[in-house]
Short mmCIF file of C-alpha atoms in Angstrom, two decimals:
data_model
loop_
_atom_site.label_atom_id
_atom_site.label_comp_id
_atom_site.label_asym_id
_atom_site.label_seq_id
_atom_site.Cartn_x
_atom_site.Cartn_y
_atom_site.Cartn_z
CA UNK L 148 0.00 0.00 0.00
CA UNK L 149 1.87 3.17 -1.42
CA UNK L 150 1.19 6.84 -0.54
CA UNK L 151 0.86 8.21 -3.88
CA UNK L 152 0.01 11.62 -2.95
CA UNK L 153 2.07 14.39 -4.98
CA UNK L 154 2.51 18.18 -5.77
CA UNK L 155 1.40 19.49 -9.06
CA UNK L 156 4.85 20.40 -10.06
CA UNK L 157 6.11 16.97 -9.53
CA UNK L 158 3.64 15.32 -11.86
CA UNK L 159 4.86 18.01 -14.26
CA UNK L 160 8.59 17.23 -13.94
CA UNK L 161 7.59 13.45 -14.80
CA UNK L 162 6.64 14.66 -18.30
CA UNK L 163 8.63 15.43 -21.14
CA UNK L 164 8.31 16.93 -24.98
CA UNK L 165 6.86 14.84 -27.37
CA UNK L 166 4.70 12.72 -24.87
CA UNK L 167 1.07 11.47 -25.78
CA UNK L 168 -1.23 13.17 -22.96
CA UNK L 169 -4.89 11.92 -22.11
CA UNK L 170 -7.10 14.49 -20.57
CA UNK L 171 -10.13 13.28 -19.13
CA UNK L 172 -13.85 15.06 -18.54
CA UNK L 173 -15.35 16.21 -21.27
CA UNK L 174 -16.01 19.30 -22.44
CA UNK L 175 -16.23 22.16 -20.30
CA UNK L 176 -17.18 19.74 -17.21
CA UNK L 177 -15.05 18.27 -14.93
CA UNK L 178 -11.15 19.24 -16.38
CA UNK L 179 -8.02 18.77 -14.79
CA UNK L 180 -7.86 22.59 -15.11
CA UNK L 181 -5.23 22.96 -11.97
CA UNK L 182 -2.66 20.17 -13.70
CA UNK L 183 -2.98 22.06 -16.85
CA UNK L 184 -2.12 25.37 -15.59
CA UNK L 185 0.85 23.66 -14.11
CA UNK L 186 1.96 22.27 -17.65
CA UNK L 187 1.53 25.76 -18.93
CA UNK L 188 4.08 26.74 -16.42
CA UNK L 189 6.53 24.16 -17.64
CA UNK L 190 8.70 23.91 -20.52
CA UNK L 191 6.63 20.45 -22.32
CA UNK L 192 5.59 21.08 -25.72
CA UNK L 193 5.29 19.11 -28.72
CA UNK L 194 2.75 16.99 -27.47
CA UNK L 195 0.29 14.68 -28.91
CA UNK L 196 -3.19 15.59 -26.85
CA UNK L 197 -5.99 12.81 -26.45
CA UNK L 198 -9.09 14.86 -24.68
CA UNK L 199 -13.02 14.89 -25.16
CA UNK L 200 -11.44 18.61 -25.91
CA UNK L 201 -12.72 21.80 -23.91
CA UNK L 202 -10.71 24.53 -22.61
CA UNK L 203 -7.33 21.87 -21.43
CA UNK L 204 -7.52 22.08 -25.21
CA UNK L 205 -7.88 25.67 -25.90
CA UNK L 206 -5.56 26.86 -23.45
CA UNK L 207 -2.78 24.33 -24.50
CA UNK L 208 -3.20 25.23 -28.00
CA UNK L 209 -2.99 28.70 -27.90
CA UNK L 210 0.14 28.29 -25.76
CA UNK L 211 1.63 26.19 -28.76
CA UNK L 212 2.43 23.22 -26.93
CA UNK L 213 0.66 20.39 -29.59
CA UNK L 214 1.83 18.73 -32.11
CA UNK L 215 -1.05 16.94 -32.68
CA UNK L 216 -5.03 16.69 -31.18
CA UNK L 217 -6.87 13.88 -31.08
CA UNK L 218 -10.32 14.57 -30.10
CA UNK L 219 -14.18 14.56 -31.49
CA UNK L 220 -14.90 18.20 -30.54
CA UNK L 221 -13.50 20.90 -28.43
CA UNK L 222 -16.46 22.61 -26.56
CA UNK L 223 -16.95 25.04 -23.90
CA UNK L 224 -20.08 23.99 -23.58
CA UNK L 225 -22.39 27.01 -23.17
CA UNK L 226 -20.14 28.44 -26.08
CA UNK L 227 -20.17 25.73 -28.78
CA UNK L 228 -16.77 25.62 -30.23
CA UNK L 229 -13.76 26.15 -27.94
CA UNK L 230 -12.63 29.74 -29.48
CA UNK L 231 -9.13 29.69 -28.97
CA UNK L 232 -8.94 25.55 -30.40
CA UNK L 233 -10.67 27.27 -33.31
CA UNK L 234 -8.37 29.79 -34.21
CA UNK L 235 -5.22 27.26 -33.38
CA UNK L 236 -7.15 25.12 -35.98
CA UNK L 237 -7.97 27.34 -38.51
CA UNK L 238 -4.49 28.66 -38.60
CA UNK L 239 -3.25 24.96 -39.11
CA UNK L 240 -0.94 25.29 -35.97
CA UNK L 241 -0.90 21.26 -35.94
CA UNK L 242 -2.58 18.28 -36.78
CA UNK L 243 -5.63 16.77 -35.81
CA UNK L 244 -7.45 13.47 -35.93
CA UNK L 245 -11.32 14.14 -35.38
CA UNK L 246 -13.27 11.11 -34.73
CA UNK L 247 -16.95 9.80 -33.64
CA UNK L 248 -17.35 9.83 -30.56
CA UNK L 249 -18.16 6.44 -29.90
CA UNK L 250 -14.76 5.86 -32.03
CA UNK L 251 -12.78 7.63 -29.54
CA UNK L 252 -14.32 5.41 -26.57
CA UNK L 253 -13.24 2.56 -28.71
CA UNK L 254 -9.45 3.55 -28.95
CA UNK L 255 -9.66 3.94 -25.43
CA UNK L 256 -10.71 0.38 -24.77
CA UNK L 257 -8.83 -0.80 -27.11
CA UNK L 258 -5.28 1.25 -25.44
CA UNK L 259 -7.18 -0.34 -21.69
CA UNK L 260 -7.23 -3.71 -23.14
CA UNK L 261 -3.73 -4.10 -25.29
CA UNK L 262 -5.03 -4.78 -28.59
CA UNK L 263 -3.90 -2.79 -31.74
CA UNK L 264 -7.13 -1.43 -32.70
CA UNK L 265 -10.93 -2.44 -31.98
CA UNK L 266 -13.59 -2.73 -34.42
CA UNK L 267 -16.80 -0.12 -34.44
CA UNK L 268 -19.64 0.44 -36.77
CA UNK L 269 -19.75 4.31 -36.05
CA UNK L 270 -18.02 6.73 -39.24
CA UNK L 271 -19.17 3.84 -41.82
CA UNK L 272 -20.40 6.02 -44.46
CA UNK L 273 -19.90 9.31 -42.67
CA UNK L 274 -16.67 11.90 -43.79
CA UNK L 275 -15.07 10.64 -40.63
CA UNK L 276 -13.32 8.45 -43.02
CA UNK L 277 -12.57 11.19 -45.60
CA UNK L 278 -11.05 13.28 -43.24
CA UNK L 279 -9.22 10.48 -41.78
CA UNK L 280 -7.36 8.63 -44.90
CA UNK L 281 -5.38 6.22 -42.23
CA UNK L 282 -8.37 5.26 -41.23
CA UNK L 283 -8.91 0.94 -41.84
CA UNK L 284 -11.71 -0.76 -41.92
CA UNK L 285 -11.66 -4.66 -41.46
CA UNK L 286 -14.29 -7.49 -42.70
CA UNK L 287 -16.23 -9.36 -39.77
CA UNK L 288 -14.55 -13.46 -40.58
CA UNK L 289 -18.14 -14.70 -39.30
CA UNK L 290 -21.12 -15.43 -41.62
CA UNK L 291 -22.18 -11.62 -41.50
CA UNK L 292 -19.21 -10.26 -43.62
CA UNK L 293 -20.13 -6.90 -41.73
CA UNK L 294 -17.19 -4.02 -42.43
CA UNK L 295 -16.13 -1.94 -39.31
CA UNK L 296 -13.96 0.42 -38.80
CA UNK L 297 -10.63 -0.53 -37.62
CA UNK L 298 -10.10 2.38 -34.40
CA UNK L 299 -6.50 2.30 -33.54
CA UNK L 300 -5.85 2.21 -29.60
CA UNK L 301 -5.60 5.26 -28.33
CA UNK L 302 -2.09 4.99 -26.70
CA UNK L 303 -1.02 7.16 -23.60
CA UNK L 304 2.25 7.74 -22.16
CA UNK L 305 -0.14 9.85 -19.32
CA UNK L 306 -3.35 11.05 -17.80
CA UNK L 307 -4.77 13.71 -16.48
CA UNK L 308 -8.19 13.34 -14.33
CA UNK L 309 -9.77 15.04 -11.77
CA UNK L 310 -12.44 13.89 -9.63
CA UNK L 311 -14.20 15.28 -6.59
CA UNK L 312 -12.67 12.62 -3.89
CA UNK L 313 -9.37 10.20 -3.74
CA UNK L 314 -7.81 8.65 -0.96
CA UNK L 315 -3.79 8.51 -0.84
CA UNK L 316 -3.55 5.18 -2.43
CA UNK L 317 -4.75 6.33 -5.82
CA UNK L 318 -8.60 5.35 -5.19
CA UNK L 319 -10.63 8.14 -7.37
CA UNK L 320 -14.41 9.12 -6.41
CA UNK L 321 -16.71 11.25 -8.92
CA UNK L 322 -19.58 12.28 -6.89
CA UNK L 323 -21.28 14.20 -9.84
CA UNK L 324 -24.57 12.77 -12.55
CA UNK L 325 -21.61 11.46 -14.83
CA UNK L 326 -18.19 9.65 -15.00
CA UNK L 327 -17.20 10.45 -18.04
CA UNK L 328 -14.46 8.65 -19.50
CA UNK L 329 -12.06 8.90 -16.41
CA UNK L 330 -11.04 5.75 -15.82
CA UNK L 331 -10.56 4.79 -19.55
CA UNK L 332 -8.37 7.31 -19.53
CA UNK L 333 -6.69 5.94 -16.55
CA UNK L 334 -6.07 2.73 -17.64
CA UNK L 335 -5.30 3.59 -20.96
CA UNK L 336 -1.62 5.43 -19.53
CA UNK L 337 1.23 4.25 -18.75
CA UNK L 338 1.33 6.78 -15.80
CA UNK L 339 -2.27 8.36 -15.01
CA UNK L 340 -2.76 11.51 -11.95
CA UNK L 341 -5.42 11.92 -10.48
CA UNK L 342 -6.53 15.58 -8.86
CA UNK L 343 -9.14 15.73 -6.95
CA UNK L 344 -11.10 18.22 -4.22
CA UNK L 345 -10.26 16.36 -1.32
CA UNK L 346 -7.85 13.90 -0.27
CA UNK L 347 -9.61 11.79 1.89
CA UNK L 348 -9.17 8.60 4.27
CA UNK L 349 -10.00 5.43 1.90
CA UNK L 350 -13.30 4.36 4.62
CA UNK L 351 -14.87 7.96 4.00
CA UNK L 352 -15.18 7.34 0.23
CA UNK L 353 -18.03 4.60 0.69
CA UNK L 354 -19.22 5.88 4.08
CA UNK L 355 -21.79 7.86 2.39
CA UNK L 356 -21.33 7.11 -1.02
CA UNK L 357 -22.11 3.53 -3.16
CA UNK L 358 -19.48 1.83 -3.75
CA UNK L 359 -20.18 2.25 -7.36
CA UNK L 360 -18.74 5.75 -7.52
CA UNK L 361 -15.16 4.67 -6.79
CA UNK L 362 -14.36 5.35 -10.47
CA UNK L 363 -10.77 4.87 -10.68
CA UNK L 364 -8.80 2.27 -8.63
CA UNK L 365 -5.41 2.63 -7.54
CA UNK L 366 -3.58 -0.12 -9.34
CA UNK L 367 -4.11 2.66 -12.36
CA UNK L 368 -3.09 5.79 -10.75
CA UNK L 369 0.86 6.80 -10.55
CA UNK L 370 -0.01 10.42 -8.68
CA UNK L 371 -2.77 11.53 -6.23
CA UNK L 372 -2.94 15.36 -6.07
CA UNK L 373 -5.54 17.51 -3.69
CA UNK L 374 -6.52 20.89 -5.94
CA UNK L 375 -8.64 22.85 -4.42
CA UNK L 376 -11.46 23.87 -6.94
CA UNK L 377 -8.67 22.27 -9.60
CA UNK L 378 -11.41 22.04 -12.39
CA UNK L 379 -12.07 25.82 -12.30
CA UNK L 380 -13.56 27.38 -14.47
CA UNK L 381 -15.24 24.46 -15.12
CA UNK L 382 -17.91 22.16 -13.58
CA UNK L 383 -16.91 19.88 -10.78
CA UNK L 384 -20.32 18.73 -9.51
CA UNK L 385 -21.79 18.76 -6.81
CA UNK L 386 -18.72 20.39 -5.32
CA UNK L 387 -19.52 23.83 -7.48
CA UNK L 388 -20.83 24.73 -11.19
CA UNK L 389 -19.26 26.10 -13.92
CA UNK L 390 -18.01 29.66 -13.33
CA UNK L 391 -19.80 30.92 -16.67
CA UNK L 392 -18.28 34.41 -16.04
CA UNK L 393 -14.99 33.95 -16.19
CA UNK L 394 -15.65 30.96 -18.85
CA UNK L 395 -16.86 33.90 -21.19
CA UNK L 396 -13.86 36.20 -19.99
CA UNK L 397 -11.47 33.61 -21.04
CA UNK L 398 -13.39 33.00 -24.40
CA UNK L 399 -13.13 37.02 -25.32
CA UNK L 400 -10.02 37.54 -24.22
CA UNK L 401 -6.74 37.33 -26.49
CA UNK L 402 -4.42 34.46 -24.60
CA UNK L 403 -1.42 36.43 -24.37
CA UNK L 404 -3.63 38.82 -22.29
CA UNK L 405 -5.03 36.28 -20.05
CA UNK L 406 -2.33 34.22 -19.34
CA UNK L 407 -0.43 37.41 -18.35
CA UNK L 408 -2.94 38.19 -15.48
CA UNK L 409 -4.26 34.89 -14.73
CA UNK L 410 -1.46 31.86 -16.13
CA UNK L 411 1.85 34.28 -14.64
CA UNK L 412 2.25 32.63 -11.18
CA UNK L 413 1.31 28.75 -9.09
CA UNK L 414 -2.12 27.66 -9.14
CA UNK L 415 -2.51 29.78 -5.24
CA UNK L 416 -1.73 32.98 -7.65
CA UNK L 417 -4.52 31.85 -10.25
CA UNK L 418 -6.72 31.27 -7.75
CA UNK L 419 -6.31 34.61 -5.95
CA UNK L 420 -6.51 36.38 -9.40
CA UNK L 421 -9.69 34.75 -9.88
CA UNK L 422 -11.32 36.06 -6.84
CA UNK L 423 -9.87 39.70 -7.25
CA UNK L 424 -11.79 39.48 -10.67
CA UNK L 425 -14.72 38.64 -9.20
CA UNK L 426 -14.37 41.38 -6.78
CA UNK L 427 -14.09 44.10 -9.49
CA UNK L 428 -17.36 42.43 -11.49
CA UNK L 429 -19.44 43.82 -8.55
#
């Protein structure tokens, strides 16, 4: 039984250039927003993202730091397409494989279980395949002769997740109406790290929770990290909402200008510019 429990900055310092990064929620909704900031801060770059893309996306693109995206949208949300994944995209600042989304959930499983690929009847006959000219497709060898599409495993040489509860052993809780894709992610990595709201003695998790809502077990996790409000500005249910204010702030906002006042210092400085912002809003 290890104590896994880390600092942000050491889960950054385990990372290097060129890596292939998993970033789990989805969306706007439940993103390892604190252990983003913290890679933001670093030097990494040239990295091949894996995310159910919302603003971990945005903000990582506009910073320059991928090589290449794989993803089946990039949403804020309230605000439809991620604005600053948009103009990263539209400029061609690096590649990007855009899948189904049941086609991403399959090169997950396929990364969780070991196999090379799995196959999947969603983008038969859609531009998915267009767009994506690797793309395979294989022919069922049963008496159906069905064609699928070959998804590759989705790879990861790490995770980011964040979840409302862990316990120092790597045990991950999501208290909120969905679990995403956490633990896919997870156990898709060689090295997964889990934030969360509150560290928390291992009996507490189930004491007034099912036992059902321990998402992610520890024989997946390499990192436990407490973060405070780590998925800020986005939702972390039922611990708090989505902060829709500064959401639209950071939408309208050029990056170089926000990361100056918010992105400059730790994740205690982004958190204290935060709150002076809301101070000035009243």
């Amino acid at each position: 039984m290890t104590d896994k429990t880390m600092t942000v900055e050491a889960v950054i310092g385990r990372l290097e250039s060129g890596m292939t990064l998993g970033i789990g929620g989805w969306g706007s909704r439940r993103k390892p927003m604190a252990l983003v900031r913290a890679l933001l801060r670093s030097e990494v770059t040239d990295l091949t993202v894996v995310s159910y893309g919302g603003p971990d996306v945005g903000l990582l693109a506009a910073a320059g730091r991928i090589r290449k995206l794989v993803t089946p949208f990039t949403t804020l949300d309230s605000i439809p397409l991620e604005p600053h994944f948009r103009a990263a995209r539209e400029s061609g600042a690096f590649e990007v494989m855009e899948v189904d989304e049941a086609m991403f959930m399959w090169g997950l499983h396929a990364a969780v279980n070991r196999l090379p690929f799995l196959p999947v009847r969603a983008g038969i006959g859609s531009d998915v395949m267009r767009v994506n000219p690797a793309l395979r497709t294989v022919t069922s060898p049963y008496a159906d002769g069905e064609t699928f599409v070959a998804m590759p495993a989705l790879e990861l040489d790490a995770a980011f997740v964040h979840l409302n509860r862990a316990d120092r052993l790597g045990n991950g809780q999501y208290l909120g109406p969905d679990p995403y894709f956490d633990d896919l992610f997870c156990e898709a990595a060689d090295a997964a790290y889990v934030s969360c709201e509150r560290i928390v003695e291992t009996a507490e998790l189930t004491k007034e929770s099912a036992p059902q809502t321990l998402l992610v077990k520890r024989h997946s996790v390499a990192g436990v990290i407490e973060t405070p409000n780590g998925a800020h500005f986005t939702t972390c249910a039922p611990d708090y909402g989505r902060d829709e204010p500064f959401q639209k702030l950071y939408a309208t906002t050029p990056y170089a200008e926000f990361a100056e006042r918010f992105l400059a210092g730790d994740e205690a400085a982004y958190q204290s510019a935060v709150e002076a912002w809301h101070e000035e809003q009243k």
